Amino acid sequence: MSELHDDAPQLTHFREGVPRMVDVTDKRATRRSATAQAWIRLPAEARTALLAGGNPKGDPLDVARLAGLAGSKRTADLVLLCHPIPVTGAEMEITLEEAGIRVRATVHTNAPTGVEMEALTAVMVAALNVYDMLKAASKAIEITGVRLLSKTGGKSGDYAVAPDSTGMPEGTGA
Amino acid sequence: MSELHDDAPQLTHFREGVPRMVDVTDKRATRRSATAQAWIRLPAEARTALLAGGNPKGDPLDVARLAGLAGSKRTADLVLLCHPIPVTGAEMEITLEEAGIRVRATVHTNAPTGVEMEALTAVMVAALNVYDMLKAASKAIEITGVRLLSKTGGKSGDYAVAPDSTGMPEGTGA
Amino acid sequence: MSELHDDAPQLTHFREGVPRMVDVTDKRATRRSATAQAWIRLPAEARTALLAGGNPKGDPLDVARLAGLAGSKRTADLVLLCHPIPVTGAEMEITLEEAGIRVRATVHTNAPTGVEMEALTAVMVAALNVYDMLKAASKAIEITGVRLLSKTGGKSGDYAVAPDSTGMPEGTGA
Amino acid sequence: MSELHDDAPQLTHFREGVPRMVDVTDKRATRRSATAQAWIRLPAEARTALLAGGNPKGDPLDVARLAGLAGSKRTADLVLLCHPIPVTGAEMEITLEEAGIRVRATVHTNAPTGVEMEALTAVMVAALNVYDMLKAASKAIEITGVRLLSKTGGKSGDYAVAPDSTGMPEGTGA
Amino acid sequence: MSELHDDAPQLTHFREGVPRMVDVTDKRATRRSATAQAWIRLPAEARTALLAGGNPKGDPLDVARLAGLAGSKRTADLVLLCHPIPVTGAEMEITLEEAGIRVRATVHTNAPTGVEMEALTAVMVAALNVYDMLKAASKAIEITGVRLLSKTGGKSGDYAVAPDSTGMPEGTGA
Amino acid sequence: MSELHDDAPQLTHFREGVPRMVDVTDKRATRRSATAQAWIRLPAEARTALLAGGNPKGDPLDVARLAGLAGSKRTADLVLLCHPIPVTGAEMEITLEEAGIRVRATVHTNAPTGVEMEALTAVMVAALNVYDMLKAASKAIEITGVRLLSKTGGKSGDYAVAPDSTGMPEGTGA
């Protein structure tokens, strides 16, 4: 990595180049929320299989919703330098759209740091579960557009993407 | 879901609409491998922060690589209907390209089912770790193009995408 | 399910039929305790084996007690929509009675929600451990009467069953 | 414990009174299955709440079914002296009967030891999840009749209870 | 154990001889820190292998540092009677000295109990990871001198060993 | 690290400097065992407290023994590049000697790689549990002499230290 900028922002997870878990001991616990989104691009066979599997007792999207909710509680297990955060609320919205499956998670906490990672983990875990259930139908399913839609609380302030920018990314691997 | 196709393929994770863990008890353990990929789209500030953080003792990409390797062992914890599989080998390749960060994981097993989910979990967990370390620099980082590149072993046969189709998806949320 | 009652109480874990983790972010952390109980019905062979195994260094009931204490810390891993709660105290009482083995757990927390699930998980995990150690002696061991004995703290108020109602249920599968 | 019998069967989990994880290294991996059952006794308010909550997208029994399937993979985390076993298949059947909720789990493996504990853990975890979702409606829910219904495979031979003995135990705590 | 002292201090984890998780519900959450240390004694072959493996992208000591940081979050999973504590900060320092590898971890929390166990777990897990990566080079690696260097916060007061007493213990198994 | 030796052995966990989980997919599963040991140096107050706590129902050494057995199943969670291995047997021996507490674990598996790390993890976890229970009595407890005593099975051959070399290391931090 030769493009070093001397005045670039320091990464907070590193001190003099050594990774650490940032010390937030003295920060006050406050209400924080974050919403993340992922899209699942479905080849035709996968869409057909999903629709065929749809029924009141075991829709794949219902499985994914629960997996995502439960997955939000695993964030600190997966993200090595992430603080363990008590999730105090979580909702997921998974819908089949024309473009693909839209996965959204909103996570709340009362903690000294934010829950962006918990919301992102929730949508990723939900998307992985959808993938697992549909992978026999198509090997070309793609998870895409995983990003933060909004956050509130914390000293870095609120954040939200433009509401009309949340559609599924058009491009695919090429 | 009104588009039901009567002759559509049944989802293997469901029997008469009820989810289950598919019975693979009688399938033979054989060598199986899978390679998955994810891309991380970096806004300029995030790229600058990453480069500024680069040094021999704690590159964020090194952290992510280890997180991904360790994450592959968590797959059955996250994917509710997934069989626990003994990972018998895993490699990760995380590189900073002009387009963004490319994350690849190859996972091996000797088991009655495949390791696609383990490879996908590895790249997702690695990407989440990169996101975590760079999120202070930009809230607009995006994980995209998460998909299977190839698999070998198992009765469903080998699979590989075209080598020239593995670039970062162009499109972004809009 | 055809017996739908329109004016029935809504389940708090669901909003318009969609499961979620209830948002307790704004509830105040207060002292809460809960006591749960389970009984283990022992066929004669299992009782004999248990008594034969009794000795200072490795009584099965001692193993179960520790497993239950440790198990209380796993509740949010097992109960998908349950908030992660910091257990701040736990005691177990496991006694061999004439009727069978009585397992009791009391769990404390300082949190915005109660610890009923943690106490129930503790007795269940303890009972499973007893079962595991005695299952070679009898396949007809039964865990029964798993319920909440009392709780204190929280806005729903205190609760306690009648002290003379805590004996082992008489009936068995028939 | 004064009723010591000198010629009583030794507990396999103990050697000279010291607990251990039994050495099964030299036993052959073979197909093994086990079915376990639990009942959930529902006070009237809990039954009403369950029925009111019933709808295609989030039935509490669907949540419990998934939790049980996932819970079977946690057995060795909870049962201290239990071997880690690769679950190679699992099914759950959770039905609302007149007497209460019947929870059944069948678990399969290809391993040197049996999966009784995995099946019992699955029904217990499922029952705990039902309890969690209904506990706001009634504090008097009771989990009862947790036991093994049948097992196949392994050197100790097959086992099954009489089919007409699987109803909900009549008695309750008194 | 025949040397019983009647006036000896009671172990807090036991009440009348029965283990429990001590009730700290009413203790106030305050800032607490702890620093622990371990040494790894390296036979010549292991030192040679470590130095040969040293390079910017994958130094074994970098792997161990991350493993230790992540390991601190696992303490309550490993230490049966330990309260789950939210780690709010952690740093590790792993250096190759002439005597061997020195591993230090400092962990912070805002909790009603201390983080000594979290700091000790971090150094132990880091040391185990070093061992794992070097074990092919020598089977005689030894982890030694694992102890608390200092702690601050909490009612038992601050504690620190003498700064000149932190060298690697001289003796080895004999 | 300037002492680079060009002909030094390569670390198997790294390929061209990049960490990986070594591919053992094609190695045959065979019986493998390993025995590890740790010592706990007890200041006088800690020894007194331990002896005072000794009683049939809850000896701290009994707690530690179970924690070690259970801990052996967590190895792949803690050691980032370690393969998940099915522990097929484990025994622990924890004894109070004049010099201190001796902790020994023997772990067995039927797997393509060895169980040295599982045995070392078991003794470390057991020692951490002893430390936790005695830390109120003394802050100067030290865990020392953690090493492999013997291993059998696998292509690297059998290994054992000299039987008269297993005493507690004499030296302490200075």
Coordinates of C-alpha atoms in Angstrom, one line a residue, chain D residues 57-152:
Chain D
K57 CA -46.4 -14.6 8.6
G58 CA -45.5 -15.2 12.2
D59 CA -47.2 -18.0 14.1
P60 CA -45.5 -18.6 17.5
L61 CA -45.3 -22.3 16.7
D62 CA -43.4 -21.6 13.6
V63 CA -40.9 -19.6 15.6
A64 CA -40.6 -22.5 18.1
R65 CA -40.1 -25.0 15.4
L66 CA -37.1 -23.1 14.0
A67 CA -35.7 -22.5 17.4
G68 CA -35.9 -26.2 18.2
L69 CA -34.1 -27.2 15.0
A70 CA -31.4 -24.7 15.6
G71 CA -31.3 -25.7 19.3
S72 CA -30.4 -29.3 18.5
K73 CA -27.1 -27.9 17.3
R74 CA -26.4 -26.4 20.7
T75 CA -26.6 -29.6 22.7
A76 CA -22.9 -30.1 23.4
D77 CA -22.7 -26.4 24.6
L78 CA -25.4 -27.1 27.2
V79 CA -24.8 -30.6 28.3
L80 CA -21.3 -30.5 29.9
L81 CA -20.3 -34.1 29.5
C82 CA -22.0 -34.7 26.1
H83 CA -19.9 -35.4 23.0
P84 CA -20.3 -32.9 20.1
I85 CA -22.3 -34.8 17.5
P86 CA -22.8 -33.7 13.9
V87 CA -26.6 -33.4 13.5
T88 CA -27.3 -34.8 10.0
G89 CA -31.0 -34.2 9.9
A90 CA -33.8 -32.9 12.2
E91 CA -37.5 -32.5 12.0
M92 CA -40.0 -31.0 14.4
E93 CA -43.7 -31.3 14.7
I94 CA -45.5 -28.8 16.9
T95 CA -49.2 -29.0 17.1
L96 CA -51.9 -27.4 19.1
E97 CA -54.1 -30.1 20.6
E98 CA -57.0 -29.8 22.9
A99 CA -54.9 -30.7 25.9
G100 CA -52.1 -28.3 25.1
I101 CA -49.2 -28.0 22.6
R102 CA -47.4 -31.2 21.6
V103 CA -43.7 -30.7 20.6
R104 CA -41.9 -33.5 18.9
A105 CA -38.4 -33.6 17.5
T106 CA -36.6 -36.3 15.5
V107 CA -32.9 -36.0 15.1
H108 CA -30.5 -38.0 13.0
T109 CA -26.8 -38.5 13.1
N110 CA -24.0 -40.6 11.7
A111 CA -21.8 -40.8 14.8
P112 CA -20.4 -43.2 17.4
T113 CA -23.0 -42.2 20.0
G114 CA -26.7 -41.5 20.0
V115 CA -28.7 -38.4 19.6
E116 CA -31.2 -38.7 22.4
M117 CA -29.8 -35.6 24.0
E118 CA -30.1 -33.6 20.8
A119 CA -33.7 -34.6 20.4
L120 CA -34.5 -33.7 24.0
T121 CA -32.7 -30.4 23.7
A122 CA -34.6 -29.6 20.5
V123 CA -38.0 -30.1 22.2
M124 CA -36.9 -28.2 25.3
V125 CA -35.6 -25.3 23.3
A126 CA -38.8 -25.2 21.2
A127 CA -40.9 -25.3 24.4
L128 CA -38.9 -22.5 26.0
N129 CA -39.5 -20.4 22.9
V130 CA -43.2 -21.0 23.0
Y131 CA -43.2 -20.1 26.7
D132 CA -41.3 -16.9 25.9
M133 CA -43.8 -15.7 23.4
L134 CA -46.9 -16.6 25.5
K135 CA -45.6 -15.6 29.0
A136 CA -47.1 -12.1 28.8
A137 CA -50.5 -13.8 28.5
S138 CA -50.1 -16.2 31.5
K139 CA -47.5 -16.9 34.1
A140 CA -48.8 -20.4 34.7
I141 CA -47.7 -22.1 31.5
E142 CA -46.1 -25.5 32.3
I143 CA -43.8 -27.6 30.2
T144 CA -44.3 -31.3 31.1
G145 CA -43.9 -34.8 29.9
V146 CA -40.4 -34.3 28.4
R147 CA -39.1 -37.7 27.4
L148 CA -37.7 -40.0 24.8
L149 CA -40.3 -41.6 22.5
S150 CA -38.0 -43.8 20.5
K151 CA -34.5 -44.4 19.4
T152 CA -32.8 -46.5 16.7

